């Protein structure tokens, strides 16, 4: 049976530290093994306030928590069982982070236009401007980032291309930080959206109340 104490516990010891963490673009192992165990032990009823109807979004929260902890396989095991677009989104993010970029694009095509995209493109513009790219000497990566910034809508495939160029070739320290910040905000927005659908209300407000 769901209790407010159970919800307070996972918000404090799991969600809050993970939302403050900056995941790698290409993680090689989980960030925190103890955190993985905590996520593993989470019951779906504590992620849905006991509502069976919202189980798929509870699963999406759990997939997202694993991914924020850079535990790719465990996130994938859950995401591939979720039939809604948010499940497909976590699935796409996992493949991007493991370096399977073409598969990530396939799953983003399945996502279509997700409700978090409008907030995400605004985040990109707050983090990065065309002027910031002036000293970037890799033309291909600079071009991808310019498209990302100037596009009227979020383009997940262009972001994938930018991540691939950065990880596989350019490895520019400033670009790494920009892309990681965008990725973290993307994951935070998606986790918050899944929480809204599953539990109602704001995840950030719920954490702030604890």
mmCIF file of C-alpha atoms in Angstrom:
data_model
loop_
_atom_site.group_PDB
_atom_site.id
_atom_site.type_symbol
_atom_site.label_atom_id
_atom_site.label_comp_id
_atom_site.label_asym_id
_atom_site.label_seq_id
_atom_site.Cartn_x
_atom_site.Cartn_y
_atom_site.Cartn_z
ATOM 1 C CA UNK A 1 0.000 0.000 0.000
ATOM 2 C CA UNK A 2 1.287 3.465 -0.914
ATOM 3 C CA UNK A 3 2.169 5.853 1.900
ATOM 4 C CA UNK A 4 3.352 9.455 1.996
ATOM 5 C CA UNK A 5 6.406 8.278 3.944
ATOM 6 C CA UNK A 6 7.423 5.968 1.092
ATOM 7 C CA UNK A 7 7.111 8.815 -1.411
ATOM 8 C CA UNK A 8 9.127 11.178 0.785
ATOM 9 C CA UNK A 9 11.857 8.566 1.076
ATOM 10 C CA UNK A 10 12.438 8.004 -2.643
ATOM 11 C CA UNK A 11 12.210 11.714 -3.401
ATOM 12 C CA UNK A 12 14.886 12.471 -0.792
ATOM 13 C CA UNK A 13 17.351 9.646 -1.267
ATOM 14 C CA UNK A 14 16.926 8.917 -4.990
ATOM 15 C CA UNK A 15 15.305 11.686 -7.033
ATOM 16 C CA UNK A 16 16.960 14.694 -5.398
ATOM 17 C CA UNK A 17 20.610 13.575 -5.727
ATOM 18 C CA UNK A 18 20.048 12.247 -9.239
ATOM 19 C CA UNK A 19 18.502 15.496 -10.439
ATOM 20 C CA UNK A 20 21.626 17.304 -9.186
ATOM 21 C CA UNK A 21 23.966 14.839 -10.923
ATOM 22 C CA UNK A 22 25.471 15.654 -14.349
ATOM 23 C CA UNK A 23 25.429 12.415 -16.390
ATOM 24 C CA UNK A 24 28.112 11.668 -18.943
ATOM 25 C CA UNK A 25 27.333 11.833 -22.655
ATOM 26 C CA UNK A 26 28.865 8.362 -23.004
ATOM 27 C CA UNK A 27 28.929 6.624 -19.607
ATOM 28 C CA UNK A 28 31.014 3.483 -19.168
ATOM 29 C CA UNK A 29 29.512 2.390 -15.853
ATOM 30 C CA UNK A 30 26.848 3.330 -13.323
ATOM 31 C CA UNK A 31 27.458 6.466 -11.297
ATOM 32 C CA UNK A 32 26.539 5.027 -7.886
ATOM 33 C CA UNK A 33 26.069 1.305 -7.226
ATOM 34 C CA UNK A 34 24.163 1.941 -3.994
ATOM 35 C CA UNK A 35 21.805 4.233 -5.880
ATOM 36 C CA UNK A 36 21.140 1.450 -8.368
ATOM 37 C CA UNK A 37 20.114 -0.811 -5.493
ATOM 38 C CA UNK A 38 17.767 1.852 -4.122
ATOM 39 C CA UNK A 39 16.107 2.306 -7.518
ATOM 40 C CA UNK A 40 15.849 -1.466 -7.951
ATOM 41 C CA UNK A 41 13.974 -1.715 -4.650
ATOM 42 C CA UNK A 42 11.426 0.970 -5.586
ATOM 43 C CA UNK A 43 7.899 -0.370 -5.826
ATOM 44 C CA UNK A 44 5.752 0.880 -8.688
ATOM 45 C CA UNK A 45 2.948 1.717 -6.262
ATOM 46 C CA UNK A 46 5.239 4.305 -4.674
ATOM 47 C CA UNK A 47 5.788 5.910 -8.098
ATOM 48 C CA UNK A 48 2.091 6.037 -8.984
ATOM 49 C CA UNK A 49 0.517 6.841 -5.606
ATOM 50 C CA UNK A 50 -1.089 3.426 -5.812
ATOM 51 C CA UNK A 51 -2.879 4.039 -9.125
ATOM 52 C CA UNK A 52 -2.753 0.991 -11.414
ATOM 53 C CA UNK A 53 -3.848 3.173 -14.357
ATOM 54 C CA UNK A 54 -0.571 5.107 -14.197
ATOM 55 C CA UNK A 55 1.712 2.076 -14.006
ATOM 56 C CA UNK A 56 3.359 2.765 -17.371
ATOM 57 C CA UNK A 57 4.444 6.209 -16.166
ATOM 58 C CA UNK A 58 5.690 4.709 -12.912
ATOM 59 C CA UNK A 59 7.832 2.385 -15.028
ATOM 60 C CA UNK A 60 9.011 5.409 -17.030
ATOM 61 C CA UNK A 61 10.076 7.167 -13.806
ATOM 62 C CA UNK A 62 12.089 4.108 -12.811
ATOM 63 C CA UNK A 63 13.703 3.858 -16.261
ATOM 64 C CA UNK A 64 14.601 7.539 -16.004
ATOM 65 C CA UNK A 65 16.095 7.207 -12.531
ATOM 66 C CA UNK A 66 18.315 4.370 -13.719
ATOM 67 C CA UNK A 67 19.438 6.434 -16.713
ATOM 68 C CA UNK A 68 20.218 9.471 -14.561
ATOM 69 C CA UNK A 69 22.402 7.075 -12.555
ATOM 70 C CA UNK A 70 24.073 6.095 -15.854
ATOM 71 C CA UNK A 71 22.871 2.507 -15.461
ATOM 72 C CA UNK A 72 22.092 1.936 -19.119
ATOM 73 C CA UNK A 73 21.169 -1.749 -19.212
ATOM 74 C CA UNK A 74 18.758 -1.520 -16.289
ATOM 75 C CA UNK A 75 17.086 1.531 -17.803
ATOM 76 C CA UNK A 76 16.787 -0.252 -21.136
ATOM 77 C CA UNK A 77 15.242 -3.368 -19.592
ATOM 78 C CA UNK A 78 12.354 -1.231 -18.323
ATOM 79 C CA UNK A 79 12.027 1.259 -21.183
ATOM 80 C CA UNK A 80 11.603 -1.421 -23.822
ATOM 81 C CA UNK A 81 8.498 -2.668 -21.978
ATOM 82 C CA UNK A 82 6.772 0.756 -21.952
ATOM 83 C CA UNK A 83 4.365 1.478 -24.801
ATOM 84 C CA UNK A 84 3.840 5.235 -24.349
ATOM 85 C CA UNK A 85 5.973 7.950 -25.992
ATOM 86 C CA UNK A 86 7.808 8.775 -22.774
ATOM 87 C CA UNK A 87 8.992 5.176 -22.600
ATOM 88 C CA UNK A 88 10.217 5.503 -26.182
ATOM 89 C CA UNK A 89 11.983 8.723 -25.186
ATOM 90 C CA UNK A 90 13.928 7.032 -22.372
ATOM 91 C CA UNK A 91 14.684 4.205 -24.800
ATOM 92 C CA UNK A 92 16.095 6.706 -27.308
ATOM 93 C CA UNK A 93 18.181 8.469 -24.652
ATOM 94 C CA UNK A 94 19.684 5.175 -23.507
ATOM 95 C CA UNK A 95 20.796 4.305 -27.042
ATOM 96 C CA UNK A 96 22.268 7.788 -27.508
ATOM 97 C CA UNK A 97 24.241 7.447 -24.278
ATOM 98 C CA UNK A 98 25.553 4.003 -25.228
ATOM 99 C CA UNK A 99 26.737 5.365 -28.584
ATOM 100 C CA UNK A 100 24.181 3.551 -30.762
ATOM 101 C CA UNK A 101 23.242 6.765 -32.532
ATOM 102 C CA UNK A 102 21.234 5.325 -35.442
ATOM 103 C CA UNK A 103 19.082 3.325 -33.028
ATOM 104 C CA UNK A 104 18.554 6.446 -30.928
ATOM 105 C CA UNK A 105 17.223 8.234 -34.021
ATOM 106 C CA UNK A 106 14.867 5.322 -34.698
ATOM 107 C CA UNK A 107 13.339 5.637 -31.231
ATOM 108 C CA UNK A 108 13.103 9.415 -31.433
ATOM 109 C CA UNK A 109 11.136 8.938 -34.639
ATOM 110 C CA UNK A 110 8.774 6.774 -32.593
ATOM 111 C CA UNK A 111 8.482 9.556 -29.991
ATOM 112 C CA UNK A 112 7.315 12.155 -32.517
ATOM 113 C CA UNK A 113 6.727 15.548 -30.906
ATOM 114 C CA UNK A 114 6.982 15.214 -27.134
ATOM 115 C CA UNK A 115 5.396 17.801 -24.781
ATOM 116 C CA UNK A 116 8.767 18.676 -23.208
ATOM 117 C CA UNK A 117 10.261 19.883 -26.522
ATOM 118 C CA UNK A 118 9.107 23.507 -26.184
ATOM 119 C CA UNK A 119 10.765 23.856 -22.766
ATOM 120 C CA UNK A 120 13.852 22.039 -23.983
ATOM 121 C CA UNK A 121 14.525 24.341 -26.935
ATOM 122 C CA UNK A 122 14.262 27.338 -24.595
ATOM 123 C CA UNK A 123 16.806 25.688 -22.315
ATOM 124 C CA UNK A 124 19.219 25.284 -25.231
ATOM 125 C CA UNK A 125 18.983 28.994 -26.005
ATOM 126 C CA UNK A 126 19.635 29.841 -22.364
ATOM 127 C CA UNK A 127 22.752 27.668 -22.275
ATOM 128 C CA UNK A 128 24.238 28.347 -25.692
ATOM 129 C CA UNK A 129 24.296 31.139 -28.278
ATOM 130 C CA UNK A 130 25.773 31.363 -31.768
ATOM 131 C CA UNK A 131 28.340 33.812 -30.367
ATOM 132 C CA UNK A 132 29.584 31.116 -27.990
ATOM 133 C CA UNK A 133 30.557 29.007 -31.004
ATOM 134 C CA UNK A 134 32.935 31.575 -32.518
ATOM 135 C CA UNK A 135 36.068 29.868 -31.211
ATOM 136 C CA UNK A 136 34.993 26.331 -32.121
ATOM 137 C CA UNK A 137 37.259 25.318 -34.985
ATOM 138 C CA UNK A 138 35.472 22.123 -36.006
ATOM 139 C CA UNK A 139 33.162 23.231 -38.796
ATOM 140 C CA UNK A 140 30.922 20.145 -38.776
ATOM 141 C CA UNK A 141 30.203 20.363 -35.041
ATOM 142 C CA UNK A 142 29.795 24.140 -35.123
ATOM 143 C CA UNK A 143 27.255 23.769 -37.938
ATOM 144 C CA UNK A 144 25.232 21.185 -35.990
ATOM 145 C CA UNK A 145 25.178 23.381 -32.887
ATOM 146 C CA UNK A 146 24.143 26.440 -34.904
ATOM 147 C CA UNK A 147 21.209 24.475 -36.332
ATOM 148 C CA UNK A 148 20.286 23.319 -32.833
ATOM 149 C CA UNK A 149 20.288 26.876 -31.484
ATOM 150 C CA UNK A 150 18.492 28.586 -34.366
ATOM 151 C CA UNK A 151 15.838 25.939 -35.022
ATOM 152 C CA UNK A 152 12.336 27.025 -33.931
ATOM 153 C CA UNK A 153 11.735 23.551 -32.458
ATOM 154 C CA UNK A 154 13.839 20.946 -30.684
ATOM 155 C CA UNK A 155 15.544 18.617 -33.140
ATOM 156 C CA UNK A 156 16.670 15.452 -31.318
ATOM 157 C CA UNK A 157 18.472 14.039 -34.356
ATOM 158 C CA UNK A 158 20.661 17.131 -34.729
ATOM 159 C CA UNK A 159 21.530 16.858 -31.040
ATOM 160 C CA UNK A 160 22.446 13.203 -31.576
ATOM 161 C CA UNK A 161 24.738 14.233 -34.444
ATOM 162 C CA UNK A 162 26.392 16.850 -32.222
ATOM 163 C CA UNK A 163 26.913 14.331 -29.410
ATOM 164 C CA UNK A 164 28.366 11.783 -31.838
ATOM 165 C CA UNK A 165 30.830 14.304 -33.288
ATOM 166 C CA UNK A 166 31.861 15.453 -29.811
ATOM 167 C CA UNK A 167 32.267 11.962 -28.343
ATOM 168 C CA UNK A 168 33.815 10.266 -31.364
ATOM 169 C CA UNK A 169 36.017 13.014 -32.762
ATOM 170 C CA UNK A 170 36.170 16.576 -31.449
ATOM 171 C CA UNK A 171 36.259 16.139 -27.644
ATOM 172 C CA UNK A 172 36.197 19.868 -26.951
ATOM 173 C CA UNK A 173 35.936 20.640 -23.209
ATOM 174 C CA UNK A 174 33.554 23.588 -23.588
ATOM 175 C CA UNK A 175 31.267 21.680 -25.958
ATOM 176 C CA UNK A 176 31.287 18.698 -23.590
ATOM 177 C CA UNK A 177 29.980 20.911 -20.788
ATOM 178 C CA UNK A 178 27.295 22.506 -23.001
ATOM 179 C CA UNK A 179 26.025 19.168 -24.268
ATOM 180 C CA UNK A 180 26.026 17.612 -20.811
ATOM 181 C CA UNK A 181 24.037 20.536 -19.424
ATOM 182 C CA UNK A 182 21.479 20.245 -22.221
ATOM 183 C CA UNK A 183 21.260 16.480 -21.721
ATOM 184 C CA UNK A 184 20.723 16.861 -17.971
ATOM 185 C CA UNK A 185 17.970 19.394 -18.518
ATOM 186 C CA UNK A 186 16.368 17.111 -21.106
ATOM 187 C CA UNK A 187 16.371 14.207 -18.642
ATOM 188 C CA UNK A 188 15.081 16.400 -15.813
ATOM 189 C CA UNK A 189 12.204 17.645 -17.971
ATOM 190 C CA UNK A 190 11.277 14.124 -19.025
ATOM 191 C CA UNK A 191 11.390 12.814 -15.459
ATOM 192 C CA UNK A 192 9.241 15.732 -14.302
ATOM 193 C CA UNK A 193 6.740 15.064 -17.094
ATOM 194 C CA UNK A 194 6.488 11.374 -16.148
ATOM 195 C CA UNK A 195 5.992 12.353 -12.493
ATOM 196 C CA UNK A 196 3.183 14.736 -13.462
ATOM 197 C CA UNK A 197 1.432 11.978 -15.397
ATOM 198 C CA UNK A 198 1.985 9.373 -12.705
ATOM 199 C CA UNK A 199 1.601 11.274 -9.429
ATOM 200 C CA UNK A 200 0.206 14.677 -10.363
ATOM 201 C CA UNK A 201 1.847 17.957 -9.424
ATOM 202 C CA UNK A 202 5.436 19.094 -9.768
ATOM 203 C CA UNK A 203 8.369 16.809 -8.989
ATOM 204 C CA UNK A 204 10.586 19.766 -8.116
ATOM 205 C CA UNK A 205 7.979 21.168 -5.736
ATOM 206 C CA UNK A 206 7.526 17.731 -4.164
ATOM 207 C CA UNK A 207 11.278 17.492 -3.552
ATOM 208 C CA UNK A 208 11.360 21.037 -2.190
ATOM 209 C CA UNK A 209 8.631 20.183 0.296
ATOM 210 C CA UNK A 210 10.624 17.338 1.829
#
